[in-house]
Amino acid sequence: MCGIVGYIGDRDISSVLLVGLERLSYRGYDSSGIAILSKNELSYWKRAGKLHVLEDALKQLNVQGTVGVGHTRWATHGVPDEANAHPQVSRAKKIAIVHNGIIENFGALKRELISEGFIFRSQTDTEVILRLIEKYLDGDLESAVKQALSHLVGTYGIAVIAESNPDRIIVARKGSPLIIGVGKDENFISSDLGAIISHTKDMIFLEDDEIAVVTKDAVEVKSLDGELIEKEIQTIKWDPQVAEKSGYEHFMLKEIYEQPGVIRNIFSKYVKDGKVNFSNIDTDKIDLSKINRFIIQACGTSWHSALVARYWLEQSARILTEVDFSSEFRY
């Protein structure tokens, strides 16, 4: 699964982005890349393969900047190569975008843009968003992003930087998680808490159809219609070490060995004195007697777990239960 990380502030930006990407690597990926703004000039590096390939390419370089975005990609549109890796960068190399999600109408939009003279260099649906921003950009990056998003059908979590607006990152989401970490004279962006929680525990969670302008010392969230939204800053209380490998060789092994503890923790909340107790769940608004169907969405290993849950629910509760792949459920 794809992952996004971003930063604006005075730290060593390459290390912030690369460490963030490393913490996102448990999601699975086939390419990675970063783009930064240094003295109002955009530079980017991306590589197919594991993250160490990108890190090796950056070792001999003195990468400096105040604004940047990074991405780990799991190929959906186009093969896992350097051209399709993120960030996707405009033809003039002045705009960079990272994107999670799937744009369902990208084919029609791509044909329309090609007829207008735009040249595509990748097979990604992400490049359609980039070309739309490129088309509408007239000095104001936020406005260009909004206009681009108005054409999209599908899901997205995006972060965009541009030479024309070097003091900000524009982010937006619809159906794909995006989080803003709030710091002092610095701010962070990620699709996953684990990538930024070691830097700050104060988070803003974007909702669907929200867009944010993230600068060094402020975060301004709006609806796509331009209405300002007062967002709550939530403080995360769990320890950053929870998201680390804890000495295991890889995250899958860590998750396997954590399963007994996870199950014990769940049972401790709902099993008291040998009896199931749901008193901590508000069921006043639910008439349990009228439930006649369960639908469980899942992917990968959780899909197999869901099949077990279906067996239990149908056997014990005698209620029809359906298990669907999350990626196909919307269709």
CSV table of C-alpha atoms in Angstrom, one decimal:
chain,number,residue,atom,x,y,z
A,1,MET,CA,0.0,0.0,0.0
A,2,CYS,CA,1.2,3.5,-0.8
A,3,GLY,CA,2.4,5.9,1.9
A,4,ILE,CA,2.8,9.7,2.1
A,5,VAL,CA,5.1,11.8,4.3
A,6,GLY,CA,5.8,15.5,4.2
A,7,TYR,CA,7.6,18.2,6.2
A,8,ILE,CA,8.0,22.0,6.4
A,9,GLY,CA,10.4,23.5,8.9
A,10,ASP,CA,14.1,23.8,9.6
A,11,ARG,CA,15.2,20.2,10.3
A,12,ASP,CA,17.4,18.1,8.0
A,13,ILE,CA,14.6,17.5,5.6
A,14,SER,CA,16.1,14.4,3.8
A,15,SER,CA,16.4,12.5,7.1
A,16,VAL,CA,12.8,13.4,8.2
A,17,LEU,CA,11.5,12.2,4.9
A,18,LEU,CA,13.6,9.1,4.6
A,19,VAL,CA,12.9,8.1,8.3
A,20,GLY,CA,9.2,8.6,7.6
A,21,LEU,CA,9.4,6.4,4.5
A,22,GLU,CA,11.1,3.7,6.5
A,23,ARG,CA,8.3,3.7,9.0
A,24,LEU,CA,5.8,3.4,6.2
A,25,SER,CA,7.6,0.5,4.6
A,26,TYR,CA,5.7,-2.1,6.6
A,27,ARG,CA,2.7,-1.4,4.3
A,28,GLY,CA,4.5,-2.9,1.3
A,29,TYR,CA,5.9,-1.0,-1.7
A,30,ASP,CA,7.8,-1.3,-4.9
A,31,SER,CA,9.3,2.1,-5.4
A,32,SER,CA,10.0,5.3,-3.4
A,33,GLY,CA,10.9,8.9,-3.9
A,34,ILE,CA,11.2,12.4,-2.4
A,35,ALA,CA,10.9,16.0,-3.7
A,36,ILE,CA,12.1,19.1,-1.9
A,37,LEU,CA,12.2,22.8,-2.4
A,38,SER,CA,15.5,24.4,-1.7
A,39,LYS,CA,15.9,28.2,-2.3
A,40,ASN,CA,12.7,28.1,-4.2
A,41,GLU,CA,14.0,25.4,-6.6
A,42,LEU,CA,12.4,22.0,-6.9
A,43,SER,CA,14.6,18.8,-6.8
A,44,TYR,CA,13.5,15.2,-6.7
A,45,TRP,CA,14.9,11.7,-6.6
A,46,LYS,CA,13.0,8.4,-7.0
A,47,ARG,CA,13.9,4.8,-7.5
A,48,ALA,CA,12.2,1.5,-8.2
A,49,GLY,CA,12.9,-1.2,-5.6
A,50,LYS,CA,13.6,-1.1,-1.9
A,51,LEU,CA,14.1,2.1,0.0
A,52,HIS,CA,17.9,1.5,0.4
A,53,VAL,CA,18.2,2.0,-3.3
A,54,LEU,CA,16.9,5.6,-2.9
A,55,GLU,CA,19.0,6.1,0.2
A,56,ASP,CA,22.2,5.0,-1.7
A,57,ALA,CA,21.4,7.5,-4.5
A,58,LEU,CA,21.2,10.3,-1.9
A,59,LYS,CA,24.3,9.4,0.2
A,60,GLN,CA,26.8,11.4,-1.7
A,61,LEU,CA,24.5,14.4,-2.1
A,62,ASN,CA,24.1,17.4,0.2
A,63,VAL,CA,20.3,17.6,0.2
A,64,GLN,CA,19.0,20.7,1.9
A,65,GLY,CA,15.6,22.3,1.9
A,66,THR,CA,12.7,23.6,4.0
A,67,VAL,CA,9.8,21.9,2.3
A,68,GLY,CA,9.5,18.4,1.0
A,69,VAL,CA,7.3,15.3,0.3
A,70,GLY,CA,8.0,11.6,0.1
A,71,HIS,CA,6.2,8.5,-1.1
A,72,THR,CA,6.3,4.7,-1.0
A,73,ARG,CA,4.3,3.3,-3.9
A,74,TRP,CA,2.6,0.0,-4.5
A,75,ALA,CA,1.9,-0.2,-8.2
A,76,THR,CA,-1.8,0.0,-9.4
A,77,HIS,CA,-1.6,2.0,-12.6
A,78,GLY,CA,1.6,1.1,-14.5
A,79,VAL,CA,4.6,-1.1,-13.8
A,80,PRO,CA,6.8,-0.5,-10.8
A,81,ASP,CA,9.6,1.5,-12.4
A,82,GLU,CA,11.2,4.9,-12.0
A,83,ALA,CA,8.8,6.7,-14.4
A,84,ASN,CA,5.8,5.6,-12.5
A,85,ALA,CA,7.3,6.1,-9.1
A,86,HIS,CA,6.2,9.1,-7.0
A,87,PRO,CA,6.6,12.1,-6.7
A,88,GLN,CA,5.2,12.8,-10.1
A,89,VAL,CA,6.8,16.0,-11.4
A,90,SER,CA,5.5,18.6,-13.9
A,91,ARG,CA,7.1,18.9,-17.3
A,92,ALA,CA,8.9,22.1,-16.3
A,93,LYS,CA,10.0,20.4,-13.0
A,94,LYS,CA,8.3,23.1,-11.0
A,95,ILE,CA,5.4,21.1,-9.3
A,96,ALA,CA,5.6,17.8,-7.5
A,97,ILE,CA,2.7,15.6,-6.2
A,98,VAL,CA,2.4,12.4,-4.1
A,99,HIS,CA,-0.9,10.5,-4.2
A,100,ASN,CA,-2.6,7.6,-2.5
A,101,GLY,CA,-5.8,6.3,-3.9
A,102,ILE,CA,-7.3,5.5,-7.3
A,103,ILE,CA,-8.8,8.0,-9.8
A,104,GLU,CA,-11.5,6.1,-11.6
A,105,ASN,CA,-12.0,8.6,-14.4
A,106,PHE,CA,-8.3,9.1,-15.2
A,107,GLY,CA,-8.6,7.5,-18.7
A,108,ALA,CA,-11.2,10.1,-19.9
A,109,LEU,CA,-9.3,13.0,-18.2
A,110,LYS,CA,-6.0,11.8,-19.8
A,111,ARG,CA,-7.5,11.7,-23.3
A,112,GLU,CA,-8.9,15.2,-22.8
A,113,LEU,CA,-5.6,16.6,-21.6
A,114,ILE,CA,-3.7,14.9,-24.4
A,115,SER,CA,-6.1,16.6,-26.9
A,116,GLU,CA,-5.2,19.9,-25.3
A,117,GLY,CA,-1.5,19.3,-25.9
A,118,PHE,CA,-0.3,17.8,-22.5
A,119,ILE,CA,2.3,15.1,-22.7
A,120,PHE,CA,2.3,12.2,-20.3
A,121,ARG,CA,5.4,10.5,-19.1
A,122,SER,CA,4.0,7.8,-16.9
A,123,GLN,CA,1.2,5.2,-16.8
A,124,THR,CA,-0.1,6.5,-13.5
A,125,ASP,CA,-3.5,8.0,-12.7
A,126,THR,CA,-1.6,10.4,-10.4
A,127,GLU,CA,-0.1,12.2,-13.4
A,128,VAL,CA,-3.6,13.2,-14.4
A,129,ILE,CA,-4.0,15.2,-11.2
A,130,LEU,CA,-0.6,16.8,-11.8
A,131,ARG,CA,-1.4,17.8,-15.3
A,132,LEU,CA,-4.7,19.4,-14.2
A,133,ILE,CA,-2.9,21.4,-11.5
A,134,GLU,CA,-0.3,22.4,-14.1
A,135,LYS,CA,-3.2,23.5,-16.4
A,136,TYR,CA,-4.9,25.7,-13.7
A,137,LEU,CA,-1.8,27.0,-11.9
A,138,ASP,CA,-1.6,30.8,-12.3
A,139,GLY,CA,0.4,31.7,-9.2
A,140,ASP,CA,-2.0,30.3,-6.6
A,141,LEU,CA,-1.3,26.7,-5.9
A,142,GLU,CA,-4.3,26.2,-3.6
A,143,SER,CA,-6.7,27.4,-6.2
A,144,ALA,CA,-5.1,25.2,-8.9
A,145,VAL,CA,-5.4,22.1,-6.7
A,146,LYS,CA,-9.1,22.9,-5.9
A,147,GLN,CA,-9.9,23.2,-9.6
A,148,ALA,CA,-8.1,20.0,-10.4
A,149,LEU,CA,-9.9,18.1,-7.6
A,150,SER,CA,-13.3,19.2,-9.0
A,151,HIS,CA,-12.7,17.0,-12.0
A,152,LEU,CA,-11.8,13.8,-10.1
A,153,VAL,CA,-13.9,10.7,-9.5
A,154,GLY,CA,-12.4,8.3,-7.1
A,155,THR,CA,-10.2,8.4,-4.0
A,156,TYR,CA,-7.2,10.4,-3.1
A,157,GLY,CA,-4.9,11.6,-0.4
A,158,ILE,CA,-2.5,14.1,-2.0
A,159,ALA,CA,0.4,16.5,-1.0
A,160,VAL,CA,1.6,19.1,-3.5
A,161,ILE,CA,4.5,21.5,-3.5
A,162,ALA,CA,5.5,24.0,-6.2
A,163,GLU,CA,8.2,26.6,-6.9
A,164,SER,CA,5.5,29.2,-7.3
A,165,ASN,CA,4.4,28.8,-3.6
A,166,PRO,CA,7.6,27.7,-1.9
A,167,ASP,CA,6.4,28.3,1.7
A,168,ARG,CA,3.6,25.7,1.7
A,169,ILE,CA,2.3,22.2,1.1
A,170,ILE,CA,-1.2,21.8,-0.2
A,171,VAL,CA,-2.9,18.6,1.0
A,172,ALA,CA,-6.3,17.2,0.4
A,173,ARG,CA,-8.2,13.9,1.0
A,174,LYS,CA,-11.2,11.9,-0.2
A,175,GLY,CA,-11.4,8.3,0.9
A,176,SER,CA,-7.7,8.0,1.7
A,177,PRO,CA,-6.3,8.9,5.1
A,178,LEU,CA,-4.2,12.0,5.6
A,179,ILE,CA,-2.9,13.4,8.9
A,180,ILE,CA,-1.2,16.7,9.7
A,181,GLY,CA,1.3,16.6,12.7
A,182,VAL,CA,1.5,20.0,14.4
A,183,GLY,CA,4.8,21.1,15.8
A,184,LYS,CA,6.5,24.4,16.9
A,185,ASP,CA,7.7,26.3,13.8
A,186,GLU,CA,7.3,23.1,11.8
A,187,ASN,CA,4.6,20.8,10.6
A,188,PHE,CA,4.4,17.3,9.3
A,189,ILE,CA,2.2,15.3,6.9
A,190,SER,CA,1.6,11.6,6.6
A,191,SER,CA,-0.9,9.0,5.7
A,192,ASP,CA,0.0,7.0,8.8
A,193,LEU,CA,0.6,8.1,12.4
A,194,GLY,CA,3.6,5.9,12.8
A,195,ALA,CA,5.7,8.0,10.3
A,196,ILE,CA,5.5,11.2,12.3
A,197,ILE,CA,4.5,10.4,15.9
A,198,SER,CA,8.1,10.4,17.0
A,199,HIS,CA,8.2,14.2,16.1
A,200,THR,CA,4.9,15.3,17.5
A,201,LYS,CA,1.9,13.8,19.2
A,202,ASP,CA,-0.5,16.7,18.2
A,203,MET,CA,-2.5,15.7,15.1
A,204,ILE,CA,-5.1,17.1,12.8
A,205,PHE,CA,-7.1,14.4,11.0
A,206,LEU,CA,-8.4,15.5,7.7
A,207,GLU,CA,-11.9,14.4,6.6
A,208,ASP,CA,-13.2,13.7,3.1
A,209,ASP,CA,-13.5,16.8,0.8
A,210,GLU,CA,-11.2,18.9,3.0
A,211,ILE,CA,-8.1,20.7,1.8
A,212,ALA,CA,-5.4,22.3,3.9
A,213,VAL,CA,-2.6,24.8,3.4
A,214,VAL,CA,0.3,23.8,5.6
A,215,THR,CA,3.0,26.4,6.3
A,216,LYS,CA,5.9,26.4,8.7
A,217,ASP,CA,3.8,28.0,11.5
A,218,ALA,CA,0.2,27.4,10.6
A,219,VAL,CA,-2.4,25.0,9.3
A,220,GLU,CA,-5.5,26.3,7.5
A,221,VAL,CA,-8.2,23.8,6.7
A,222,LYS,CA,-11.1,24.5,4.3
A,223,SER,CA,-13.8,22.7,2.5
A,224,LEU,CA,-13.4,22.4,-1.2
A,225,ASP,CA,-16.0,25.2,-1.4
A,226,GLY,CA,-13.6,27.5,0.4
A,227,GLU,CA,-15.3,27.6,3.8
A,228,LEU,CA,-12.8,27.7,6.7
A,229,ILE,CA,-13.1,24.7,9.1
A,230,GLU,CA,-12.0,24.8,12.7
A,231,LYS,CA,-10.2,21.5,13.3
A,232,GLU,CA,-9.6,19.9,16.6
A,233,ILE,CA,-5.9,19.2,17.4
A,234,GLN,CA,-5.9,15.7,18.9
A,235,THR,CA,-3.1,14.6,21.2
A,236,ILE,CA,-2.0,11.0,20.7
A,237,LYS,CA,-1.1,9.3,23.9
A,238,TRP,CA,0.4,6.0,22.8
A,239,ASP,CA,4.2,5.5,22.7
A,240,PRO,CA,6.0,5.8,19.3
A,241,GLN,CA,7.8,2.5,20.0
A,242,VAL,CA,4.4,0.7,19.4
A,243,ALA,CA,4.9,1.5,15.7
A,244,GLU,CA,8.5,0.2,15.5
A,245,LYS,CA,9.8,-3.2,14.8
A,246,SER,CA,10.8,-3.8,18.5
A,247,GLY,CA,13.8,-5.9,17.5
A,248,TYR,CA,12.0,-8.1,15.0
A,249,GLU,CA,13.4,-8.6,11.6
A,250,HIS,CA,10.3,-7.3,9.9
A,251,PHE,CA,6.8,-6.1,10.7
A,252,MET,CA,5.0,-9.2,9.7
A,253,LEU,CA,7.0,-11.3,12.2
A,254,LYS,CA,6.3,-8.6,14.9
A,255,GLU,CA,2.6,-8.8,14.2
A,256,ILE,CA,2.6,-12.6,14.3
A,257,TYR,CA,4.2,-12.6,17.8
A,258,GLU,CA,1.9,-9.8,18.9
A,259,GLN,CA,-1.3,-11.7,18.2
A,260,PRO,CA,-1.7,-13.4,21.6
A,261,GLY,CA,-1.3,-10.0,23.3
A,262,VAL,CA,-3.7,-8.3,21.0
A,263,ILE,CA,-6.3,-11.0,21.6
A,264,ARG,CA,-5.8,-10.8,25.4
A,265,ASN,CA,-6.2,-7.0,25.3
A,266,ILE,CA,-9.5,-7.3,23.4
A,267,PHE,CA,-10.9,-10.0,25.6
A,268,SER,CA,-9.9,-8.0,28.8
A,269,LYS,CA,-12.3,-5.3,27.6
A,270,TYR,CA,-15.3,-7.5,26.9
A,271,VAL,CA,-14.9,-10.5,29.2
A,272,LYS,CA,-15.5,-10.0,32.9
A,273,ASP,CA,-15.7,-12.9,35.4
A,274,GLY,CA,-15.9,-15.4,32.6
A,275,LYS,CA,-18.8,-13.7,30.9
A,276,VAL,CA,-19.1,-11.5,27.8
A,277,ASN,CA,-19.9,-7.9,28.9
A,278,PHE,CA,-20.7,-5.2,26.3
A,279,SER,CA,-21.6,-2.5,29.0
A,280,ASN,CA,-18.9,-0.2,27.7
A,281,ILE,CA,-20.6,-0.1,24.2
A,282,ASP,CA,-23.6,2.2,23.7
A,283,THR,CA,-26.3,0.0,22.2
A,284,ASP,CA,-29.2,2.2,23.3
A,285,LYS,CA,-29.7,3.4,19.7
A,286,ILE,CA,-29.4,-0.1,18.2
A,287,ASP,CA,-32.2,-2.6,18.2
A,288,LEU,CA,-30.1,-5.8,18.1
A,289,SER,CA,-33.2,-7.9,17.5
A,290,LYS,CA,-33.7,-6.3,14.1
A,291,ILE,CA,-30.2,-7.1,12.7
A,292,ASN,CA,-30.6,-9.6,9.9
A,293,ARG,CA,-27.4,-9.2,8.0
A,294,PHE,CA,-23.7,-8.5,8.6
A,295,ILE,CA,-21.2,-7.3,5.9
A,296,ILE,CA,-17.5,-7.5,6.7
A,297,GLN,CA,-14.9,-5.7,4.5
A,298,ALA,CA,-11.4,-7.0,4.6
A,299,CYS,CA,-8.2,-7.6,2.5
A,300,GLY,CA,-5.3,-10.0,2.7
A,301,THR,CA,-5.0,-11.9,6.0
A,302,SER,CA,-7.9,-10.0,7.5
A,303,TRP,CA,-10.1,-11.4,4.8
A,304,HIS,CA,-9.3,-14.9,6.0
A,305,SER,CA,-10.0,-13.8,9.6
A,306,ALA,CA,-13.3,-12.4,8.3
A,307,LEU,CA,-14.3,-15.8,6.9
A,308,VAL,CA,-13.8,-17.3,10.4
A,309,ALA,CA,-16.0,-14.5,11.8
A,310,ARG,CA,-18.6,-15.3,9.2
A,311,TYR,CA,-18.6,-19.0,10.3
A,312,TRP,CA,-19.0,-18.0,13.9
A,313,LEU,CA,-21.8,-15.4,13.3
A,314,GLU,CA,-23.8,-17.7,11.1
A,315,GLN,CA,-23.3,-20.7,13.3
A,316,SER,CA,-24.0,-19.0,16.7
A,317,ALA,CA,-26.2,-16.1,15.8
A,318,ARG,CA,-27.9,-17.6,12.7
A,319,ILE,CA,-27.5,-14.2,10.9
A,320,LEU,CA,-26.6,-14.0,7.3
A,321,THR,CA,-23.0,-12.8,7.0
A,322,GLU,CA,-21.2,-11.6,3.8
A,323,VAL,CA,-17.4,-11.1,3.4
A,324,ASP,CA,-16.2,-8.8,0.7
A,325,PHE,CA,-12.8,-7.6,-0.5
A,326,SER,CA,-12.5,-3.9,0.6
A,327,SER,CA,-10.9,-2.9,-2.7
A,328,GLU,CA,-13.9,-4.3,-4.7
A,329,PHE,CA,-16.7,-3.4,-2.2
A,330,ARG,CA,-17.5,0.0,-3.8
A,331,TYR,CA,-18.4,-1.6,-7.1
